[in-house]
PDB file of C-alpha atoms in Angstrom:
ATOM      1  CA  MET A   4      14.494  15.153 -22.049  1.00  0.00           C
ATOM      2  CA  ALA A   5      14.722  17.237 -25.199  1.00  0.00           C
ATOM      3  CA  GLN A   6      13.728  15.434 -28.163  1.00  0.00           C
ATOM      4  CA  LYS A   7      15.605  16.149 -31.573  1.00  0.00           C
ATOM      5  CA  ASP A   8      14.081  18.591 -33.733  1.00  0.00           C
ATOM      6  CA  ASN A   9      14.185  16.866 -37.402  1.00  0.00           C
ATOM      7  CA  SER A  10      12.550  20.056 -38.713  1.00  0.00           C
ATOM      8  CA  PHE A  11      15.457  22.882 -37.090  1.00  0.00           C
ATOM      9  CA  MET A  12      17.591  24.585 -39.257  1.00  0.00           C
ATOM     10  CA  TRP A  13      20.869  26.012 -37.926  1.00  0.00           C
ATOM     11  CA  ARG A  14      20.646  29.849 -39.322  1.00  0.00           C
ATOM     12  CA  VAL A  15      23.860  31.582 -39.910  1.00  0.00           C
ATOM     13  CA  LEU A  16      24.610  35.572 -40.509  1.00  0.00           C
ATOM     14  CA  VAL A  17      27.411  36.359 -41.636  1.00  0.00           C
ATOM     15  CA  VAL A  18      27.672  39.805 -41.320  1.00  0.00           C
ATOM     16  CA  ASP A  19      31.812  40.874 -42.753  1.00  0.00           C
ATOM     17  CA  ASP A  20      33.741  39.884 -45.799  1.00  0.00           C
ATOM     18  CA  ILE A  21      34.600  36.655 -45.514  1.00  0.00           C
ATOM     19  CA  HIS A  22      36.248  34.133 -48.315  1.00  0.00           C
ATOM     20  CA  GLY A  23      33.869  32.406 -50.308  1.00  0.00           C
ATOM     21  CA  VAL A  24      35.081  28.848 -49.040  1.00  0.00           C
ATOM     22  CA  PHE A  25      33.301  29.552 -45.812  1.00  0.00           C
ATOM     23  CA  LEU A  26      30.151  29.308 -47.541  1.00  0.00           C
ATOM     24  CA  ASP A  27      31.125  26.256 -49.751  1.00  0.00           C
ATOM     25  CA  LYS A  28      31.964  24.185 -46.482  1.00  0.00           C
ATOM     26  CA  LEU A  29      28.760  25.024 -44.985  1.00  0.00           C
ATOM     27  CA  LYS A  30      26.542  24.318 -48.729  1.00  0.00           C
ATOM     28  CA  ASN A  31      26.033  21.069 -47.810  1.00  0.00           C
ATOM     29  CA  THR A  32      25.262  21.118 -43.621  1.00  0.00           C
ATOM     30  CA  GLY A  33      21.874  21.840 -43.839  1.00  0.00           C
ATOM     31  CA  VAL A  34      21.792  25.200 -42.857  1.00  0.00           C
ATOM     32  CA  ILE A  35      20.985  28.517 -43.607  1.00  0.00           C
ATOM     33  CA  CYS A  36      23.615  30.973 -44.136  1.00  0.00           C
ATOM     34  CA  ASP A  37      22.948  34.451 -44.754  1.00  0.00           C
ATOM     35  CA  TYR A  38      25.636  36.264 -46.335  1.00  0.00           C
ATOM     36  CA  ARG A  39      25.759  39.936 -45.373  1.00  0.00           C
ATOM     37  CA  PRO A  40      28.978  41.910 -45.407  1.00  0.00           C
ATOM     38  CA  GLU A  41      27.041  45.310 -46.608  1.00  0.00           C
ATOM     39  CA  ILE A  42      25.158  45.167 -43.249  1.00  0.00           C
ATOM     40  CA  THR A  43      25.066  48.165 -40.860  1.00  0.00           C
ATOM     41  CA  ARG A  44      25.307  47.455 -37.011  1.00  0.00           C
ATOM     42  CA  PHE A  45      21.445  48.679 -36.816  1.00  0.00           C
ATOM     43  CA  GLU A  46      20.488  46.751 -39.758  1.00  0.00           C
ATOM     44  CA  ALA A  47      22.270  43.140 -37.836  1.00  0.00           C
ATOM     45  CA  LEU A  48      20.262  44.390 -34.976  1.00  0.00           C
ATOM     46  CA  GLN A  49      17.141  44.155 -36.661  1.00  0.00           C
ATOM     47  CA  ILE A  50      17.258  40.487 -37.805  1.00  0.00           C
ATOM     48  CA  LEU A  51      19.837  38.984 -34.750  1.00  0.00           C
ATOM     49  CA  PRO A  52      16.696  37.474 -32.870  1.00  0.00           C
ATOM     50  CA  ASP A  53      16.281  35.278 -36.107  1.00  0.00           C
ATOM     51  CA  TYR A  54      19.959  33.183 -35.775  1.00  0.00           C
ATOM     52  CA  GLU A  55      21.746  31.040 -33.736  1.00  0.00           C
ATOM     53  CA  VAL A  56      24.904  31.588 -35.305  1.00  0.00           C
ATOM     54  CA  LEU A  57      26.778  34.966 -35.743  1.00  0.00           C
ATOM     55  CA  ILE A  58      29.906  35.496 -38.092  1.00  0.00           C
ATOM     56  CA  ILE A  59      31.915  38.518 -37.892  1.00  0.00           C
ATOM     57  CA  ARG A  60      35.535  39.746 -38.450  1.00  0.00           C
ATOM     58  CA  SER A  61      36.284  43.190 -36.856  1.00  0.00           C
ATOM     59  CA  LYS A  62      33.455  45.413 -37.697  1.00  0.00           C
ATOM     60  CA  PHE A  63      31.000  44.910 -35.185  1.00  0.00           C
ATOM     61  CA  ARG A  64      31.623  44.852 -31.346  1.00  0.00           C
ATOM     62  CA  ILE A  65      29.900  42.143 -29.816  1.00  0.00           C
ATOM     63  CA  ASP A  66      28.692  43.918 -26.475  1.00  0.00           C
ATOM     64  CA  ALA A  67      25.555  43.907 -24.047  1.00  0.00           C
ATOM     65  CA  GLU A  68      23.573  45.296 -26.957  1.00  0.00           C
ATOM     66  CA  VAL A  69      23.922  42.794 -29.270  1.00  0.00           C
ATOM     67  CA  LEU A  70      23.759  39.951 -26.901  1.00  0.00           C
ATOM     68  CA  HIS A  71      20.277  41.179 -25.333  1.00  0.00           C
ATOM     69  CA  VAL A  72      18.718  41.236 -28.981  1.00  0.00           C
ATOM     70  CA  ALA A  73      20.556  37.933 -30.272  1.00  0.00           C
ATOM     71  CA  GLN A  74      18.315  35.723 -28.141  1.00  0.00           C
ATOM     72  CA  ARG A  75      18.208  32.622 -30.502  1.00  0.00           C
ATOM     73  CA  LEU A  76      22.450  33.021 -30.104  1.00  0.00           C
ATOM     74  CA  LYS A  77      24.699  29.989 -29.569  1.00  0.00           C
ATOM     75  CA  CYS A  78      27.533  30.491 -31.340  1.00  0.00           C
ATOM     76  CA  ILE A  79      29.807  33.246 -32.355  1.00  0.00           C
ATOM     77  CA  GLY A  80      32.887  32.744 -34.935  1.00  0.00           C
ATOM     78  CA  ARG A  81      35.631  35.085 -35.544  1.00  0.00           C
ATOM     79  CA  ALA A  82      37.260  35.234 -39.028  1.00  0.00           C
ATOM     80  CA  GLY A  83      40.666  36.046 -37.255  1.00  0.00           C
ATOM     81  CA  ALA A  84      42.461  35.680 -33.941  1.00  0.00           C
ATOM     82  CA  GLY A  85      41.903  38.134 -31.429  1.00  0.00           C
ATOM     83  CA  MET A  86      38.893  37.894 -29.822  1.00  0.00           C
ATOM     84  CA  ASP A  87      38.886  41.771 -28.167  1.00  0.00           C
ATOM     85  CA  ASN A  88      35.646  43.043 -29.900  1.00  0.00           C
ATOM     86  CA  ILE A  89      33.507  40.324 -27.767  1.00  0.00           C
ATOM     87  CA  ASP A  90      32.216  40.886 -24.647  1.00  0.00           C
ATOM     88  CA  GLU A  91      33.317  37.176 -24.070  1.00  0.00           C
ATOM     89  CA  PRO A  92      32.674  37.379 -20.158  1.00  0.00           C
ATOM     90  CA  LEU A  93      29.111  38.047 -20.931  1.00  0.00           C
ATOM     91  CA  ALA A  94      28.814  36.019 -23.866  1.00  0.00           C
ATOM     92  CA  VAL A  95      29.935  32.693 -21.707  1.00  0.00           C
ATOM     93  CA  GLU A  96      27.793  33.504 -19.059  1.00  0.00           C
ATOM     94  CA  LYS A  97      24.439  33.428 -21.813  1.00  0.00           C
ATOM     95  CA  GLY A  98      26.039  29.870 -22.877  1.00  0.00           C
ATOM     96  CA  ILE A  99      27.351  31.376 -26.309  1.00  0.00           C
ATOM     97  CA  GLN A 100      30.038  29.076 -27.579  1.00  0.00           C
ATOM     98  CA  LEU A 101      32.798  31.500 -28.690  1.00  0.00           C
ATOM     99  CA  LEU A 102      35.309  30.375 -32.053  1.00  0.00           C
ATOM    100  CA  ASN A 103      38.387  31.420 -33.666  1.00  0.00           C
ATOM    101  CA  ALA A 104      40.747  30.708 -35.975  1.00  0.00           C
ATOM    102  CA  PRO A 105      44.155  31.851 -34.849  1.00  0.00           C
ATOM    103  CA  GLU A 106      45.909  28.525 -36.741  1.00  0.00           C
ATOM    104  CA  GLY A 107      45.036  30.381 -40.015  1.00  0.00           C
ATOM    105  CA  ASN A 108      47.175  33.810 -39.850  1.00  0.00           C
ATOM    106  CA  ARG A 109      50.003  32.538 -37.575  1.00  0.00           C
ATOM    107  CA  ASP A 110      52.246  32.284 -40.536  1.00  0.00           C
ATOM    108  CA  ALA A 111      51.339  35.345 -42.101  1.00  0.00           C
ATOM    109  CA  VAL A 112      51.878  37.425 -38.849  1.00  0.00           C
ATOM    110  CA  ALA A 113      55.342  35.757 -38.150  1.00  0.00           C
ATOM    111  CA  GLU A 114      56.472  36.285 -41.516  1.00  0.00           C
ATOM    112  CA  HIS A 115      55.705  39.974 -41.768  1.00  0.00           C
ATOM    113  CA  LEU A 116      57.181  40.526 -38.264  1.00  0.00           C
ATOM    114  CA  ILE A 117      60.263  38.798 -39.432  1.00  0.00           C
ATOM    115  CA  GLY A 118      60.029  41.321 -42.168  1.00  0.00           C
ATOM    116  CA  MET A 119      59.399  43.858 -40.505  1.00  0.00           C
ATOM    117  CA  LEU A 120      62.611  43.210 -38.011  1.00  0.00           C
ATOM    118  CA  LEU A 121      65.084  42.747 -40.952  1.00  0.00           C
ATOM    119  CA  ALA A 122      64.039  45.835 -42.593  1.00  0.00           C
ATOM    120  CA  MET A 123      64.261  47.685 -39.568  1.00  0.00           C
ATOM    121  CA  MET A 124      67.368  46.204 -38.693  1.00  0.00           C
ATOM    122  CA  ASN A 125      69.086  46.852 -41.674  1.00  0.00           C
ATOM    123  CA  ASN A 126      67.654  50.425 -42.585  1.00  0.00           C
ATOM    124  CA  LEU A 127      65.906  48.954 -45.806  1.00  0.00           C
ATOM    125  CA  ILE A 128      63.388  51.502 -45.747  1.00  0.00           C
ATOM    126  CA  ARG A 129      65.211  54.454 -45.139  1.00  0.00           C
ATOM    127  CA  GLY A 130      67.792  53.502 -47.634  1.00  0.00           C
ATOM    128  CA  ASN A 131      65.176  52.964 -50.495  1.00  0.00           C
ATOM    129  CA  VAL A 132      63.965  56.760 -49.612  1.00  0.00           C
ATOM    130  CA  GLN A 133      67.436  58.197 -49.492  1.00  0.00           C
ATOM    131  CA  ILE A 134      68.365  56.677 -53.007  1.00  0.00           C
ATOM    132  CA  ARG A 135      65.047  57.206 -54.733  1.00  0.00           C
ATOM    133  CA  GLU A 136      66.211  60.868 -53.354  1.00  0.00           C
ATOM    134  CA  GLY A 137      69.391  61.175 -55.172  1.00  0.00           C
ATOM    135  CA  GLN A 138      71.410  60.014 -51.706  1.00  0.00           C
ATOM    136  CA  TRP A 139      73.658  56.986 -51.516  1.00  0.00           C
ATOM    137  CA  LEU A 140      74.673  56.902 -48.036  1.00  0.00           C
ATOM    138  CA  ARG A 141      76.139  53.596 -47.145  1.00  0.00           C
ATOM    139  CA  GLU A 142      77.805  54.534 -43.633  1.00  0.00           C
ATOM    140  CA  ALA A 143      74.588  55.847 -42.252  1.00  0.00           C
ATOM    141  CA  ASN A 144      72.928  52.791 -43.362  1.00  0.00           C
ATOM    142  CA  ARG A 145      75.091  50.275 -41.867  1.00  0.00           C
ATOM    143  CA  GLY A 146      72.678  47.461 -40.573  1.00  0.00           C
ATOM    144  CA  PHE A 147      72.837  44.948 -37.879  1.00  0.00           C
ATOM    145  CA  GLU A 148      72.570  41.201 -38.001  1.00  0.00           C
ATOM    146  CA  LEU A 149      69.848  39.113 -36.355  1.00  0.00           C
ATOM    147  CA  ALA A 150      72.277  36.017 -36.290  1.00  0.00           C
ATOM    148  CA  GLY A 151      73.781  35.529 -32.543  1.00  0.00           C
ATOM    149  CA  ARG A 152      71.007  37.526 -30.846  1.00  0.00           C
ATOM    150  CA  THR A 153      68.371  36.343 -28.562  1.00  0.00           C
ATOM    151  CA  VAL A 154      64.707  37.282 -29.514  1.00  0.00           C
ATOM    152  CA  GLY A 155      61.801  37.529 -27.011  1.00  0.00           C
ATOM    153  CA  LEU A 156      58.902  36.318 -27.094  1.00  0.00           C
ATOM    154  CA  ILE A 157      55.722  37.287 -24.861  1.00  0.00           C
ATOM    155  CA  GLY A 158      53.111  35.003 -25.069  1.00  0.00           C
ATOM    156  CA  TYR A 159      53.360  31.755 -26.855  1.00  0.00           C
ATOM    157  CA  GLY A 160      50.558  30.707 -28.564  1.00  0.00           C
ATOM    158  CA  ASN A 161      49.751  30.659 -32.010  1.00  0.00           C
ATOM    159  CA  ASN A 162      51.373  33.223 -32.980  1.00  0.00           C
ATOM    160  CA  GLY A 163      54.417  33.119 -30.776  1.00  0.00           C
ATOM    161  CA  GLN A 164      55.045  29.276 -31.631  1.00  0.00           C
ATOM    162  CA  ALA A 165      54.527  30.149 -35.407  1.00  0.00           C
ATOM    163  CA  MET A 166      57.178  33.201 -34.779  1.00  0.00           C
ATOM    164  CA  ALA A 167      59.444  30.797 -32.836  1.00  0.00           C
ATOM    165  CA  ARG A 168      59.380  28.296 -35.982  1.00  0.00           C
ATOM    166  CA  LYS A 169      60.261  30.861 -38.647  1.00  0.00           C
ATOM    167  CA  LEU A 170      63.254  32.448 -36.628  1.00  0.00           C
ATOM    168  CA  ASN A 171      64.341  28.719 -36.103  1.00  0.00           C
ATOM    169  CA  GLY A 172      66.984  29.254 -39.041  1.00  0.00           C
ATOM    170  CA  PHE A 173      68.688  32.563 -38.529  1.00  0.00           C
ATOM    171  CA  GLY A 174      71.150  31.490 -35.941  1.00  0.00           C
ATOM    172  CA  VAL A 175      69.121  33.269 -32.825  1.00  0.00           C
ATOM    173  CA  LYS A 176      68.532  31.948 -29.532  1.00  0.00           C
ATOM    174  CA  VAL A 177      64.377  32.025 -28.792  1.00  0.00           C
ATOM    175  CA  ILE A 178      63.355  32.452 -25.239  1.00  0.00           C
ATOM    176  CA  ALA A 179      59.382  33.143 -24.269  1.00  0.00           C
ATOM    177  CA  TYR A 180      57.496  34.426 -21.594  1.00  0.00           C
ATOM    178  CA  ASP A 181      53.869  32.812 -20.957  1.00  0.00           C
ATOM    179  CA  LYS A 182      51.914  33.932 -18.155  1.00  0.00           C
ATOM    180  CA  TYR A 183      49.644  31.184 -18.175  1.00  0.00           C
ATOM    181  CA  LYS A 184      51.371  28.641 -20.032  1.00  0.00           C
ATOM    182  CA  THR A 185      54.480  26.043 -18.192  1.00  0.00           C
ATOM    183  CA  GLY A 186      56.625  23.328 -19.509  1.00  0.00           C
ATOM    184  CA  PHE A 187      56.247  24.291 -23.509  1.00  0.00           C
ATOM    185  CA  SER A 188      60.119  24.237 -24.070  1.00  0.00           C
ATOM    186  CA  ASP A 189      60.904  22.666 -27.643  1.00  0.00           C
ATOM    187  CA  ILE A 190      63.367  22.616 -30.413  1.00  0.00           C
ATOM    188  CA  TYR A 191      62.646  26.101 -30.960  1.00  0.00           C
ATOM    189  CA  VAL A 192      61.880  28.043 -28.245  1.00  0.00           C
ATOM    190  CA  GLU A 193      63.518  28.190 -23.981  1.00  0.00           C
ATOM    191  CA  GLU A 194      60.389  29.303 -21.515  1.00  0.00           C
ATOM    192  CA  VAL A 195      61.791  31.689 -19.402  1.00  0.00           C
ATOM    193  CA  ARG A 196      60.564  33.693 -16.393  1.00  0.00           C
ATOM    194  CA  MET A 197      60.152  37.189 -17.138  1.00  0.00           C
ATOM    195  CA  GLU A 198      63.315  38.127 -15.103  1.00  0.00           C
ATOM    196  CA  GLN A 199      65.081  36.242 -17.450  1.00  0.00           C
ATOM    197  CA  MET A 200      63.317  37.622 -20.153  1.00  0.00           C
ATOM    198  CA  VAL A 201      64.870  41.237 -19.173  1.00  0.00           C
ATOM    199  CA  LYS A 202      68.260  40.428 -18.779  1.00  0.00           C
ATOM    200  CA  GLN A 203      68.690  38.679 -22.171  1.00  0.00           C
ATOM    201  CA  VAL A 204      66.739  39.969 -25.193  1.00  0.00           C
ATOM    202  CA  ASP A 205      67.801  42.006 -28.023  1.00  0.00           C
ATOM    203  CA  VAL A 206      64.670  41.893 -29.187  1.00  0.00           C
ATOM    204  CA  LEU A 207      61.288  41.833 -27.987  1.00  0.00           C
ATOM    205  CA  SER A 208      58.139  41.032 -29.840  1.00  0.00           C
ATOM    206  CA  LEU A 209      54.639  40.704 -28.167  1.00  0.00           C
ATOM    207  CA  HIS A 210      52.126  37.458 -28.836  1.00  0.00           C
ATOM    208  CA  ILE A 211      49.237  38.301 -26.418  1.00  0.00           C
ATOM    209  CA  PRO A 212      45.554  39.019 -26.838  1.00  0.00           C
ATOM    210  CA  LEU A 213      44.436  42.369 -25.688  1.00  0.00           C
ATOM    211  CA  THR A 214      42.796  41.846 -22.184  1.00  0.00           C
ATOM    212  CA  ARG A 215      41.957  44.005 -18.883  1.00  0.00           C
ATOM    213  CA  GLU A 216      45.441  42.719 -17.976  1.00  0.00           C
ATOM    214  CA  THR A 217      47.236  43.663 -20.951  1.00  0.00           C
ATOM    215  CA  ARG A 218      45.821  47.025 -21.393  1.00  0.00           C
ATOM    216  CA  ASN A 219      48.665  49.660 -21.924  1.00  0.00           C
ATOM    217  CA  MET A 220      51.123  46.631 -20.243  1.00  0.00           C
ATOM    218  CA  VAL A 221      53.985  48.227 -22.211  1.00  0.00           C
ATOM    219  CA  ASN A 222      54.565  51.504 -20.664  1.00  0.00           C
ATOM    220  CA  GLU A 223      57.405  53.850 -19.329  1.00  0.00           C
ATOM    221  CA  GLU A 224      57.767  51.329 -16.142  1.00  0.00           C
ATOM    222  CA  TYR A 225      57.650  47.978 -18.396  1.00  0.00           C
ATOM    223  CA  LEU A 226      60.586  48.938 -20.610  1.00  0.00           C
ATOM    224  CA  SER A 227      62.550  50.235 -18.126  1.00  0.00           C
ATOM    225  CA  GLN A 228      63.619  46.963 -17.008  1.00  0.00           C
ATOM    226  CA  PHE A 229      65.321  45.845 -19.549  1.00  0.00           C
ATOM    227  CA  ARG A 230      69.208  45.546 -19.083  1.00  0.00           C
ATOM    228  CA  LYS A 231      70.354  45.841 -22.770  1.00  0.00           C
ATOM    229  CA  PRO A 232      68.760  48.349 -26.081  1.00  0.00           C
ATOM    230  CA  ILE A 233      66.301  46.074 -27.710  1.00  0.00           C
ATOM    231  CA  PHE A 234      64.330  46.247 -30.925  1.00  0.00           C
ATOM    232  CA  PHE A 235      61.217  46.024 -30.264  1.00  0.00           C
ATOM    233  CA  LEU A 236      58.036  44.458 -32.175  1.00  0.00           C
ATOM    234  CA  ASN A 237      54.241  44.846 -31.835  1.00  0.00           C
ATOM    235  CA  GLY A 238      51.876  42.498 -34.090  1.00  0.00           C
ATOM    236  CA  ALA A 239      49.606  41.747 -31.549  1.00  0.00           C
ATOM    237  CA  ARG A 240      46.933  44.536 -30.271  1.00  0.00           C
ATOM    238  CA  GLY A 241      47.814  48.405 -29.973  1.00  0.00           C
ATOM    239  CA  GLU A 242      46.295  49.353 -26.934  1.00  0.00           C
ATOM    240  CA  ILE A 243      48.930  47.397 -24.894  1.00  0.00           C
ATOM    241  CA  VAL A 244      51.626  49.740 -25.702  1.00  0.00           C
ATOM    242  CA  ASP A 245      51.472  53.208 -24.356  1.00  0.00           C
ATOM    243  CA  VAL A 246      53.446  54.692 -27.563  1.00  0.00           C
ATOM    244  CA  ASN A 247      54.716  57.649 -25.689  1.00  0.00           C
ATOM    245  CA  ALA A 248      56.531  54.718 -23.755  1.00  0.00           C
ATOM    246  CA  VAL A 249      58.333  53.375 -26.823  1.00  0.00           C
ATOM    247  CA  LEU A 250      59.174  56.897 -28.562  1.00  0.00           C
ATOM    248  CA  LYS A 251      60.669  57.679 -24.701  1.00  0.00           C
ATOM    249  CA  GLY A 252      62.461  54.848 -25.206  1.00  0.00           C
ATOM    250  CA  ILE A 253      64.048  55.401 -28.594  1.00  0.00           C
ATOM    251  CA  GLU A 254      64.753  58.779 -27.536  1.00  0.00           C
ATOM    252  CA  LYS A 255      66.604  57.451 -24.632  1.00  0.00           C
ATOM    253  CA  GLY A 256      68.776  55.020 -26.682  1.00  0.00           C
ATOM    254  CA  ARG A 257      66.694  52.281 -24.501  1.00  0.00           C
ATOM    255  CA  ILE A 258      65.362  51.192 -28.009  1.00  0.00           C
ATOM    256  CA  LEU A 259      67.042  50.550 -31.106  1.00  0.00           C
ATOM    257  CA  GLY A 260      63.924  50.653 -33.090  1.00  0.00           C
ATOM    258  CA  ALA A 261      60.658  50.130 -33.073  1.00  0.00           C
ATOM    259  CA  SER A 262      57.441  48.191 -35.399  1.00  0.00           C
ATOM    260  CA  PHE A 263      53.966  48.375 -35.383  1.00  0.00           C
ATOM    261  CA  ASP A 264      51.885  46.526 -37.333  1.00  0.00           C
ATOM    262  CA  VAL A 265      49.019  47.513 -34.761  1.00  0.00           C
ATOM    263  CA  LEU A 266      48.177  51.025 -32.937  1.00  0.00           C
ATOM    264  CA  PRO A 267      45.668  51.763 -30.398  1.00  0.00           C
ATOM    265  CA  ILE A 268      44.273  54.353 -32.700  1.00  0.00           C
ATOM    266  CA  GLU A 269      44.174  53.080 -36.225  1.00  0.00           C
ATOM    267  CA  GLY A 270      42.716  54.508 -39.651  1.00  0.00           C
ATOM    268  CA  PHE A 271      42.520  58.135 -40.670  1.00  0.00           C
ATOM    269  CA  PRO A 272      41.554  60.647 -39.742  1.00  0.00           C
ATOM    270  CA  ALA A 273      41.478  59.397 -36.256  1.00  0.00           C
ATOM    271  CA  LEU A 274      44.898  58.570 -36.073  1.00  0.00           C
ATOM    272  CA  THR A 275      45.887  61.842 -37.107  1.00  0.00           C
ATOM    273  CA  GLN A 276      44.591  63.409 -33.813  1.00  0.00           C
ATOM    274  CA  SER A 277      46.496  61.145 -31.633  1.00  0.00           C
ATOM    275  CA  ASP A 278      49.038  63.080 -29.480  1.00  0.00           C
ATOM    276  CA  TRP A 279      52.149  60.778 -30.728  1.00  0.00           C
ATOM    277  CA  TYR A 280      51.270  59.963 -34.464  1.00  0.00           C
ATOM    278  CA  GLU A 281      52.963  62.527 -35.751  1.00  0.00           C
ATOM    279  CA  LYS A 282      56.349  62.257 -33.242  1.00  0.00           C
ATOM    280  CA  LEU A 283      55.807  58.373 -35.032  1.00  0.00           C
ATOM    281  CA  LYS A 284      55.816  59.844 -38.798  1.00  0.00           C
ATOM    282  CA  MET A 285      59.095  62.097 -38.154  1.00  0.00           C
ATOM    283  CA  ASN A 286      61.142  59.114 -36.713  1.00  0.00           C
ATOM    284  CA  GLU A 287      63.473  57.149 -38.742  1.00  0.00           C
ATOM    285  CA  LYS A 288      63.832  54.570 -36.268  1.00  0.00           C
ATOM    286  CA  VAL A 289      60.178  53.898 -36.385  1.00  0.00           C
ATOM    287  CA  LEU A 290      58.596  51.224 -38.896  1.00  0.00           C
ATOM    288  CA  MET A 291      54.712  51.249 -39.267  1.00  0.00           C
ATOM    289  CA  SER A 292      52.239  48.882 -41.286  1.00  0.00           C
ATOM    290  CA  PRO A 293      48.412  49.277 -41.448  1.00  0.00           C
ATOM    291  CA  HIS A 294      47.320  46.146 -39.449  1.00  0.00           C
ATOM    292  CA  VAL A 295      47.796  43.516 -42.189  1.00  0.00           C
ATOM    293  CA  ALA A 296      50.465  41.274 -40.563  1.00  0.00           C
ATOM    294  CA  GLY A 297      47.569  38.441 -40.653  1.00  0.00           C
ATOM    295  CA  TRP A 298      46.089  39.482 -44.107  1.00  0.00           C
ATOM    296  CA  THR A 299      47.731  37.741 -46.485  1.00  0.00           C
ATOM    297  CA  VAL A 300      46.319  35.967 -49.625  1.00  0.00           C
ATOM    298  CA  GLU A 301      46.910  32.770 -48.176  1.00  0.00           C
ATOM    299  CA  SER A 302      45.476  33.624 -44.750  1.00  0.00           C
ATOM    300  CA  TYR A 303      42.654  34.975 -45.780  1.00  0.00           C
ATOM    301  CA  TYR A 304      41.357  31.493 -47.151  1.00  0.00           C
ATOM    302  CA  LYS A 305      43.173  29.751 -44.177  1.00  0.00           C
ATOM    303  CA  ILE A 306      40.875  31.734 -41.869  1.00  0.00           C
ATOM    304  CA  ALA A 307      37.620  30.974 -43.493  1.00  0.00           C
ATOM    305  CA  ALA A 308      38.100  27.348 -44.174  1.00  0.00           C
ATOM    306  CA  ILE A 309      39.178  26.513 -40.449  1.00  0.00           C
ATOM    307  CA  LEU A 310      36.881  28.745 -39.029  1.00  0.00           C
ATOM    308  CA  ALA A 311      34.063  26.648 -41.063  1.00  0.00           C
ATOM    309  CA  ASP A 312      34.995  23.263 -39.816  1.00  0.00           C
ATOM    310  CA  LYS A 313      35.300  24.718 -36.455  1.00  0.00           C
ATOM    311  CA  VAL A 314      31.573  25.889 -37.192  1.00  0.00           C
ATOM    312  CA  ILE A 315      30.528  22.466 -38.612  1.00  0.00           C
ATOM    313  CA  GLU A 316      31.984  20.766 -35.739  1.00  0.00           C
ATOM    314  CA  PHE A 317      29.971  22.681 -33.455  1.00  0.00           C
ATOM    315  CA  PHE A 318      26.963  21.399 -35.144  1.00  0.00           C
ATOM    316  CA  HIS A 319      27.463  18.365 -34.912  1.00  0.00           C
ATOM    317  CA  ALA A 320      28.317  18.449 -31.103  1.00  0.00           C
ATOM    318  CA  ASN A 321      24.980  20.080 -30.830  1.00  0.00           C
ATOM    319  CA  GLU A 322      22.722  18.376 -33.471  1.00  0.00           C
ATOM    320  CA  THR A 323      20.484  16.691 -31.008  1.00  0.00           C
ATOM    321  CA  LYS A 324      19.588  19.806 -29.006  1.00  0.00           C
ATOM    322  CA  LEU A 325      16.305  21.290 -29.382  1.00  0.00           C
ATOM    323  CA  LEU A 326      16.474  24.764 -29.802  1.00  0.00           C
ATOM    324  CA  ILE A 327      13.630  27.169 -29.412  1.00  0.00           C
TER     325      ILE A 327
END
């Protein structure tokens, strides 16, 4: 039977920017924490064999190459919610514990999406631009009220639940569909089947992870099922949505407006090389932000603090194991 190795110290490698509270919390836990936010993938691969814990955000794709090199790795922590930049099946197969911190940015995501929805329904961006250009167009910017409408959430995890809570004061009916959960109706939301969702919603908001099952889930066929014209929000992952399908929905009047905080291709110049960016940019019924819904001053701190607590809990749960 393995005995506790009193000389062992966990070694933690942080390869991306993270709030200092993470390092502060780990200071007094008897671990060696190397903070290397500027490290390249090549450099990381050279030193990863020496570490038991790896902390990432979005910079690194944790694939077979990384997991093959990191032979001592016992835990990967993602400073954020989504885990789609990690080969989860392979990591689990290797016995690596995966941690994230969706509790840290759920309020930020919900507030951002509601802000986008209100801006979209009330033509706030367009009106602002027009006034700056010397145009005073009241009738052309007549908006829609959110009160009395039905908001549908696809997915009812941390972000979906935060969205439902935030919407509580707007006088809307909130319904949610989650393929992997049942019995979650509460004072904020009514659980429904997808068949009910497509009949009722005025607003559709995505709160699901990117998986093989959800990639390109929102396509022309998916959108054609909705009985009423909808406002559409995606603050989940860009690859879940076929952007051209959304553009066609707008053209046909099936989508009244679409807000994207995430896109299938992000950043420049890559974004300009897509076959849909110019059409998105020129469409006044589309609102975009640069993948910042979960990235507030507050969430930057909360994500780091929550992830640190989970890593420390992992240390305590595994402190009696002899690592070789």
